[in-house]
Coordinates of C-alpha atoms and ligand atoms in Angstrom, one line a residue:
M1 CA 18.0 -8.5 -48.9
N2 CA 14.9 -7.1 -50.4
A3 CA 11.7 -9.3 -50.5
P4 CA 10.7 -10.3 -54.0
A5 CA 8.1 -8.1 -55.6
P6 CA 4.6 -9.6 -55.1
L7 CA 3.3 -11.2 -58.2
R8 CA 0.6 -9.2 -59.9
P9 CA -2.7 -11.2 -60.1
M10 CA -4.0 -11.4 -63.7
P11 CA -7.6 -11.6 -64.7
F12 CA -9.0 -14.9 -66.2
S13 CA -11.0 -12.8 -68.7
D14 CA -10.0 -9.1 -68.9
L15 CA -13.4 -7.3 -69.1
K16 CA -12.0 -4.2 -67.5
A17 CA -9.6 -3.5 -70.3
Q18 CA -12.4 -4.1 -72.8
Y19 CA -14.6 -1.6 -70.9
A20 CA -11.8 1.0 -70.8
A21 CA -11.4 0.7 -74.6
L22 CA -15.2 1.0 -75.3
R23 CA -16.1 3.3 -72.4
Q24 CA -17.4 6.2 -74.4
S25 CA -19.5 4.1 -76.9
I26 CA -21.0 2.0 -74.1
H27 CA -21.9 5.1 -72.1
E28 CA -23.5 6.8 -75.1
R29 CA -25.5 3.7 -76.1
M30 CA -26.7 3.2 -72.5
Q31 CA -27.5 6.9 -72.1
R32 CA -29.7 6.8 -75.2
V33 CA -31.8 4.0 -73.6
L34 CA -32.1 5.9 -70.4
D35 CA -33.3 9.0 -72.3
H36 CA -35.9 7.2 -74.4
G37 CA -36.9 4.9 -71.5
Q38 CA -38.1 1.9 -73.5
Y39 CA -36.3 -0.6 -71.2
I40 CA -38.2 -3.6 -72.6
M41 CA -38.3 -4.2 -76.4
G42 CA -36.9 -0.8 -77.1
P43 CA -35.4 0.1 -80.6
E44 CA -32.0 -1.3 -79.7
V45 CA -33.5 -4.8 -79.5
K46 CA -34.4 -4.9 -83.2
E47 CA -31.2 -3.0 -84.2
L48 CA -29.2 -5.7 -82.4
E49 CA -31.2 -8.6 -83.9
D50 CA -30.8 -7.2 -87.4
R51 CA -27.0 -6.7 -86.9
L52 CA -26.5 -10.2 -85.5
A53 CA -28.7 -11.9 -88.2
A54 CA -26.6 -10.2 -90.9
Y55 CA -23.4 -11.1 -89.1
V56 CA -24.3 -14.8 -88.8
G57 CA -26.0 -15.0 -92.1
T58 CA -29.5 -16.2 -91.1
R59 CA -32.9 -14.8 -91.9
H60 CA -33.7 -14.4 -88.3
C61 CA -32.2 -13.5 -84.9
I62 CA -34.4 -13.5 -81.8
S63 CA -32.7 -12.0 -78.7
V64 CA -33.6 -13.8 -75.5
A65 CA -32.8 -13.6 -71.7
S66 CA -29.9 -16.0 -71.7
G67 CA -28.2 -18.9 -73.4
T68 CA -30.2 -21.2 -71.2
E69 CA -33.4 -19.6 -72.3
A70 CA -32.3 -19.8 -75.9
L71 CA -32.0 -23.6 -75.6
L72 CA -35.4 -23.8 -73.9
I73 CA -37.2 -21.7 -76.4
A74 CA -35.6 -23.5 -79.4
M75 CA -36.8 -26.8 -78.0
M76 CA -40.3 -25.4 -77.2
G77 CA -40.5 -23.9 -80.7
S78 CA -39.8 -27.3 -82.2
G79 CA -42.4 -28.9 -80.0
I80 CA -40.0 -31.1 -78.0
G81 CA -41.5 -32.5 -74.8
R82 CA -42.5 -35.5 -72.8
G83 CA -41.5 -38.8 -74.3
D84 CA -39.0 -37.3 -76.8
E85 CA -35.3 -38.0 -76.8
V86 CA -32.7 -35.5 -77.5
I87 CA -29.1 -36.6 -78.3
T88 CA -26.5 -34.4 -76.7
S89 CA -23.0 -34.3 -75.2
P90 CA -22.4 -35.1 -71.5
F91 CA -19.3 -32.9 -71.6
T92 CA -20.8 -29.4 -71.3
F93 CA -22.3 -26.9 -69.0
A94 CA -25.4 -28.3 -67.2
A95 CA -27.8 -25.9 -69.0
T96 CA -27.6 -28.0 -72.2
A97 CA -29.1 -31.1 -70.7
E98 CA -31.0 -29.3 -68.0
M99 CA -33.4 -27.7 -70.6
I100 CA -34.1 -31.1 -72.2
V101 CA -35.0 -32.5 -68.8
L102 CA -37.1 -29.4 -67.8
L103 CA -39.3 -30.1 -70.8
G104 CA -39.9 -33.6 -69.8
A105 CA -37.8 -35.0 -72.6
T106 CA -34.9 -37.5 -72.2
P107 CA -31.3 -36.6 -72.7
V108 CA -29.4 -39.3 -74.5
F109 CA -25.7 -38.8 -73.9
V110 CA -23.2 -39.6 -76.7
D111 CA -19.5 -39.5 -76.0
V112 CA -17.1 -36.8 -77.2
E113 CA -13.9 -36.9 -79.3
A114 CA -10.8 -37.1 -77.2
D115 CA -9.0 -34.3 -79.1
T116 CA -11.7 -31.7 -79.5
C117 CA -14.1 -32.5 -76.6
N118 CA -17.0 -32.1 -79.0
I119 CA -19.7 -34.7 -79.5
D120 CA -18.4 -37.6 -81.6
A121 CA -20.6 -37.4 -84.7
S122 CA -19.7 -40.9 -85.8
R123 CA -21.5 -42.3 -82.7
I124 CA -24.7 -40.4 -83.0
E125 CA -26.6 -42.6 -85.5
A126 CA -26.3 -45.6 -83.2
A127 CA -28.2 -43.6 -80.5
V128 CA -31.2 -42.7 -82.7
T129 CA -34.4 -44.4 -81.8
P130 CA -38.0 -43.9 -82.9
R131 CA -38.4 -41.4 -80.0
T132 CA -35.4 -39.2 -81.1
R133 CA -36.6 -35.7 -82.0
A134 CA -33.4 -33.6 -82.0
I135 CA -29.6 -33.5 -81.8
L136 CA -28.1 -30.8 -79.6
P137 CA -24.4 -30.6 -80.2
V138 CA -22.3 -28.1 -78.2
S139 CA -19.6 -26.0 -79.9
L140 CA -17.3 -26.4 -76.9
Y141 CA -14.6 -24.0 -76.1
G142 CA -15.4 -22.0 -79.3
Q143 CA -15.0 -24.7 -81.9
V144 CA -18.0 -25.9 -83.9
A145 CA -18.7 -29.7 -83.7
D146 CA -18.8 -31.8 -86.9
M147 CA -22.1 -30.2 -88.1
A148 CA -22.0 -31.6 -91.7
A149 CA -22.0 -35.1 -90.3
I150 CA -24.6 -34.2 -87.7
N151 CA -26.9 -32.5 -90.2
A152 CA -26.6 -35.6 -92.4
V153 CA -27.7 -37.9 -89.6
A154 CA -30.6 -35.5 -88.8
A155 CA -31.7 -35.4 -92.5
R156 CA -31.8 -39.2 -92.6
H157 CA -34.0 -39.4 -89.6
G158 CA -36.0 -36.2 -89.8
L159 CA -34.5 -34.6 -86.7
V160 CA -34.1 -31.0 -85.5
V161 CA -30.6 -29.8 -84.9
I162 CA -29.9 -27.2 -82.2
E163 CA -26.4 -25.9 -82.0
D164 CA -25.5 -24.9 -78.4
A165 CA -23.2 -22.1 -79.5
A166 CA -22.9 -20.5 -76.1
Q167 CA -19.1 -20.5 -76.3
S168 CA -18.7 -20.1 -80.1
F169 CA -20.3 -16.9 -81.3
G170 CA -18.1 -15.6 -84.2
A171 CA -16.5 -19.0 -85.0
S172 CA -16.4 -20.3 -88.6
Y173 CA -17.2 -23.7 -90.0
Q174 CA -16.6 -24.5 -93.6
G175 CA -16.8 -20.8 -94.4
R176 CA -20.0 -20.2 -92.5
R177 CA -20.7 -18.9 -89.1
S178 CA -21.5 -20.7 -85.9
C179 CA -25.2 -20.3 -85.1
G180 CA -26.2 -20.4 -88.8
L181 CA -25.4 -24.0 -89.4
S182 CA -28.5 -25.9 -88.5
T183 CA -32.3 -25.7 -87.6
W184 CA -31.4 -23.5 -84.7
G185 CA -28.3 -21.8 -83.3
A186 CA -28.5 -20.8 -79.6
T187 CA -25.9 -18.5 -78.1
S188 CA -25.2 -16.8 -74.8
F189 CA -24.1 -13.2 -74.1
F190 CA -22.9 -14.0 -70.5
P191 CA -20.2 -11.3 -69.8
S192 CA -17.2 -13.6 -70.3
K193 CA -18.4 -15.2 -73.6
P194 CA -16.8 -14.2 -76.9
L195 CA -19.5 -11.6 -77.3
G196 CA -20.8 -10.7 -73.8
C197 CA -23.1 -8.1 -72.4
Y198 CA -23.2 -6.7 -68.8
G199 CA -25.6 -9.2 -67.4
D200 CA -27.6 -12.1 -68.9
G201 CA -28.5 -12.3 -72.5
G202 CA -28.7 -14.7 -75.4
A203 CA -30.0 -15.2 -78.9
L204 CA -31.5 -17.7 -81.3
F205 CA -30.8 -17.9 -85.0
T206 CA -32.8 -19.7 -87.7
D207 CA -33.7 -19.5 -91.3
D208 CA -37.2 -20.9 -90.8
D209 CA -39.9 -18.2 -90.7
A210 CA -42.4 -20.3 -88.8
L211 CA -39.8 -21.3 -86.1
A212 CA -38.7 -17.7 -85.8
Q213 CA -42.3 -16.6 -85.2
A214 CA -42.8 -19.3 -82.6
A215 CA -39.6 -18.2 -80.8
R216 CA -40.8 -14.6 -80.8
E217 CA -44.1 -15.6 -79.3
I218 CA -42.7 -18.0 -76.8
R219 CA -40.3 -15.4 -75.4
V220 CA -43.3 -13.2 -74.4
H221 CA -45.5 -15.8 -72.8
G222 CA -46.8 -17.2 -76.0
Q223 CA -48.5 -14.0 -77.2
S224 CA -49.2 -13.6 -80.9
A225 CA -50.6 -10.1 -80.1
R226 CA -50.9 -8.3 -76.8
Y227 CA -52.9 -10.5 -74.3
S228 CA -53.6 -13.0 -77.1
H229 CA -51.9 -16.1 -75.7
T230 CA -51.9 -18.6 -78.6
R231 CA -49.2 -21.0 -77.1
I232 CA -47.4 -21.6 -73.8
G233 CA -44.3 -19.5 -73.4
V234 CA -41.9 -18.0 -70.9
G235 CA -40.7 -14.5 -69.8
G236 CA -37.6 -14.7 -72.0
R237 CA -36.8 -11.3 -73.4
M238 CA -33.4 -9.7 -73.4
D239 CA -33.6 -6.1 -72.0
T240 CA -32.9 -3.0 -74.1
L241 CA -29.8 -1.9 -72.0
Q242 CA -28.1 -5.2 -72.6
C243 CA -28.8 -4.9 -76.3
A244 CA -27.3 -1.4 -76.2
V245 CA -24.1 -2.7 -74.5
L246 CA -23.7 -5.4 -77.3
L247 CA -24.2 -2.8 -80.0
A248 CA -21.3 -0.9 -78.6
K249 CA -19.2 -4.0 -78.2
L250 CA -19.8 -5.0 -81.8
E251 CA -17.7 -2.0 -82.9
R252 CA -14.6 -3.9 -81.7
F253 CA -15.7 -7.5 -82.2
D254 CA -13.8 -8.3 -85.4
W255 CA -10.6 -7.0 -83.8
E256 CA -11.4 -9.0 -80.7
L257 CA -11.7 -12.2 -82.8
Q258 CA -8.4 -11.5 -84.5
R259 CA -6.8 -11.1 -81.1
R260 CA -8.3 -14.3 -79.8
H261 CA -7.0 -16.2 -82.8
A262 CA -3.5 -14.6 -82.5
L263 CA -3.4 -15.3 -78.7
G264 CA -4.6 -18.9 -79.3
A265 CA -1.8 -19.4 -81.9
R266 CA 0.7 -17.9 -79.5
Y267 CA -0.4 -20.2 -76.7
A268 CA -0.1 -23.3 -79.0
Q269 CA 3.4 -22.3 -80.0
G270 CA 4.5 -21.6 -76.5
L271 CA 3.0 -24.9 -75.2
A272 CA 4.4 -27.1 -77.9
G273 CA 6.6 -29.8 -76.4
L274 CA 5.8 -29.2 -72.7
P275 CA 6.0 -32.7 -71.1
G276 CA 2.6 -34.4 -70.7
L277 CA 0.6 -31.4 -72.0
R278 CA -1.7 -31.7 -74.9
T279 CA -3.5 -28.8 -76.7
L280 CA -7.0 -29.0 -78.2
A281 CA -7.1 -30.1 -81.8
V282 CA -8.7 -27.6 -84.2
R283 CA -10.0 -29.2 -87.4
A284 CA -8.9 -27.8 -90.7
D285 CA -12.4 -26.8 -91.9
R286 CA -13.1 -24.6 -88.9
D287 CA -11.6 -22.3 -86.4
C288 CA -11.8 -21.8 -82.7
V289 CA -12.7 -18.5 -81.1
W290 CA -11.3 -19.7 -77.7
G291 CA -14.4 -19.0 -75.6
Q292 CA -12.1 -20.9 -73.2
Y293 CA -8.4 -21.7 -73.9
T294 CA -8.4 -25.3 -72.6
V295 CA -5.5 -27.7 -72.5
F296 CA -5.1 -31.3 -71.2
V297 CA -2.6 -31.7 -68.4
P298 CA -1.4 -34.5 -66.1
R299 CA -1.6 -34.0 -62.3
R300 CA -4.1 -31.2 -62.8
S301 CA -4.6 -30.1 -59.1
A302 CA -0.8 -29.7 -58.6
V303 CA -0.5 -27.7 -61.9
Q304 CA -3.4 -25.5 -60.9
A305 CA -2.0 -24.9 -57.4
A306 CA 1.4 -24.0 -58.9
L307 CA -0.2 -21.5 -61.2
Q308 CA -2.4 -20.1 -58.5
A309 CA 0.7 -19.5 -56.3
Q310 CA 2.0 -17.2 -59.1
G311 CA -1.2 -15.2 -59.3
I312 CA -2.5 -17.1 -62.4
P313 CA -6.1 -18.0 -62.3
T314 CA -7.3 -21.2 -64.1
A315 CA -10.7 -23.0 -64.3
V316 CA -11.9 -26.5 -65.1
H317 CA -14.6 -26.8 -67.8
Y318 CA -15.8 -29.3 -66.7
P319 CA -14.7 -31.5 -63.7
R320 CA -17.5 -34.1 -64.1
P321 CA -19.5 -35.1 -67.2
L322 CA -23.2 -34.6 -66.7
H323 CA -24.0 -38.4 -66.7
R324 CA -21.9 -38.6 -63.6
Q325 CA -23.7 -35.7 -61.8
P326 CA -26.3 -36.7 -59.2
A327 CA -29.1 -34.8 -60.9
Y328 CA -28.6 -36.7 -64.1
A329 CA -28.3 -40.2 -62.5
A330 CA -31.6 -41.3 -64.1
W331 CA -30.0 -41.1 -67.6
A332 CA -26.6 -42.5 -66.7
A333 CA -27.3 -46.2 -67.3
R334 CA -27.7 -45.6 -71.1
A335 CA -24.6 -43.3 -71.3
H336 CA -21.4 -45.1 -72.3
C337 CA -19.0 -42.1 -72.3
P338 CA -15.5 -43.1 -71.2
V339 CA -13.8 -40.4 -73.2
S340 CA -15.8 -37.7 -71.4
E341 CA -14.9 -39.2 -68.1
Q342 CA -11.2 -39.2 -69.0
V343 CA -11.0 -35.7 -70.4
A344 CA -12.9 -34.3 -67.4
E345 CA -9.9 -35.3 -65.3
Q346 CA -7.4 -33.6 -67.6
V347 CA -8.9 -30.3 -68.9
L348 CA -7.6 -27.0 -67.6
S349 CA -8.6 -23.6 -68.9
L350 CA -6.0 -20.8 -69.0
P351 CA -6.5 -17.0 -68.9
M352 CA -8.0 -15.9 -72.2
S353 CA -9.7 -12.8 -73.6
A354 CA -9.0 -10.4 -76.5
D355 CA -7.3 -8.1 -74.0
L356 CA -5.0 -10.7 -72.5
D357 CA -1.6 -9.0 -72.3
P358 CA 1.1 -11.0 -74.1
A359 CA 3.4 -10.4 -71.1
D360 CA 0.8 -12.1 -68.9
Q361 CA 0.5 -14.9 -71.4
D362 CA 4.3 -15.3 -71.2
R363 CA 3.9 -15.6 -67.4
V364 CA 1.3 -18.4 -67.9
L365 CA 3.6 -20.2 -70.3
A366 CA 6.6 -20.0 -68.0
A367 CA 4.6 -21.1 -65.0
L368 CA 3.2 -24.1 -66.8
A369 CA 6.7 -25.1 -68.0
G370 CA 7.9 -24.9 -64.4
A371 CA 4.9 -26.8 -63.0
L372 CA 5.2 -29.6 -65.6
A373 CA 9.0 -29.9 -65.2
D374 CA 8.5 -30.5 -61.4
Ligands
LIG1 C1 -22.2 -24.7 -73.4 C2 -23.2 -23.8 -72.7 N1 -24.5 -23.9 -72.8 C3 -25.3 -23.1 -72.2 C4 -24.9 -22.1 -71.4 C5 -25.9 -21.2 -70.7 O1 -25.8 -19.8 -71.1 P1 -26.3 -18.7 -70.0 O2 -25.3 -18.7 -68.9 O3 -26.3 -17.5 -70.8 O4 -27.7 -19.1 -69.6 C6 -23.5 -21.9 -71.2 C7 -23.1 -20.8 -70.4 O5 -22.2 -20.9 -69.6 C8 -22.6 -22.8 -71.8 O6 -21.3 -22.6 -71.7

């Protein structure tokens, strides 16, 4: 009897297929940079910023070195520092709260909604104190949090709102784009993000001319002119080659978003009715670009192992909320976040990218059905 054919491993995020489709444009764009040699702040930087500002619908886009740097620069630009409190979600990647702490401010964790994993806007106002300076919601998995409610709380208390849109570039909320919904939008171009470069990169978005100017200065060591340091800044630029890569990737971005939406709908349909599995709720006034396609499962380790045995990679975003991480223990006492703790035990991210092959997606669905029936 013949041995069964080995199962073909599938990528979690298929960047190779994307590269194959865009190869020529990416090479041409990168070659142009190599020819002109302006590796830092070359013409592609402004070209990208203009294109992204127009796409999001803000007056300004400031490219920066990473999503982490975008959060840092936004808070520095708003003058957030020692003694200030920033309200945020504990159910996120560490960078969100890390930059608050790095500036000497206090992260105040507010629990998330059980069905979207985004910050529960109805709980924010109770966490506001005279020290609160900002609200930093995260648009987790590619779906914007309840920004209208968050902006309303911020307006009542004179707070800055910074959207951590690292996972949601391209998402829509009440007919407007993620990143253009509050004082600041901060995104990441980490390779596997909805819009990703070939290294680290990020961007800030704002309609406020003075804040945009502050961010432009902070990203180059607080210089208002060469060697004129008018404020404290960081080395936070995005390099020209990465901007060139993104300009090439923008050619196909609308198509990629359509694919992500179609694949997300296909997952939801195929997963409906699987015992014990719950899909993420997507609110009627917004969409999700599925920066991660994340579901809630029982017996997560066993499900993950069953999928792994069939060559299907999965990930957990995130296994422990930040207030339960040792580095954030100092801010845990004030954090009452049982929902975050519960969802952290259930979430499982499945393979997702614009180039996910529907045949591979069917393999994921079949493997999940098998694992949950066991
Ligand atoms: C929610 C969130 N915030 C911030 C970041 C930081 O972005 P970067 O890796 O570009 O610094 C990430 C990236 O993983 C993220 O997912």
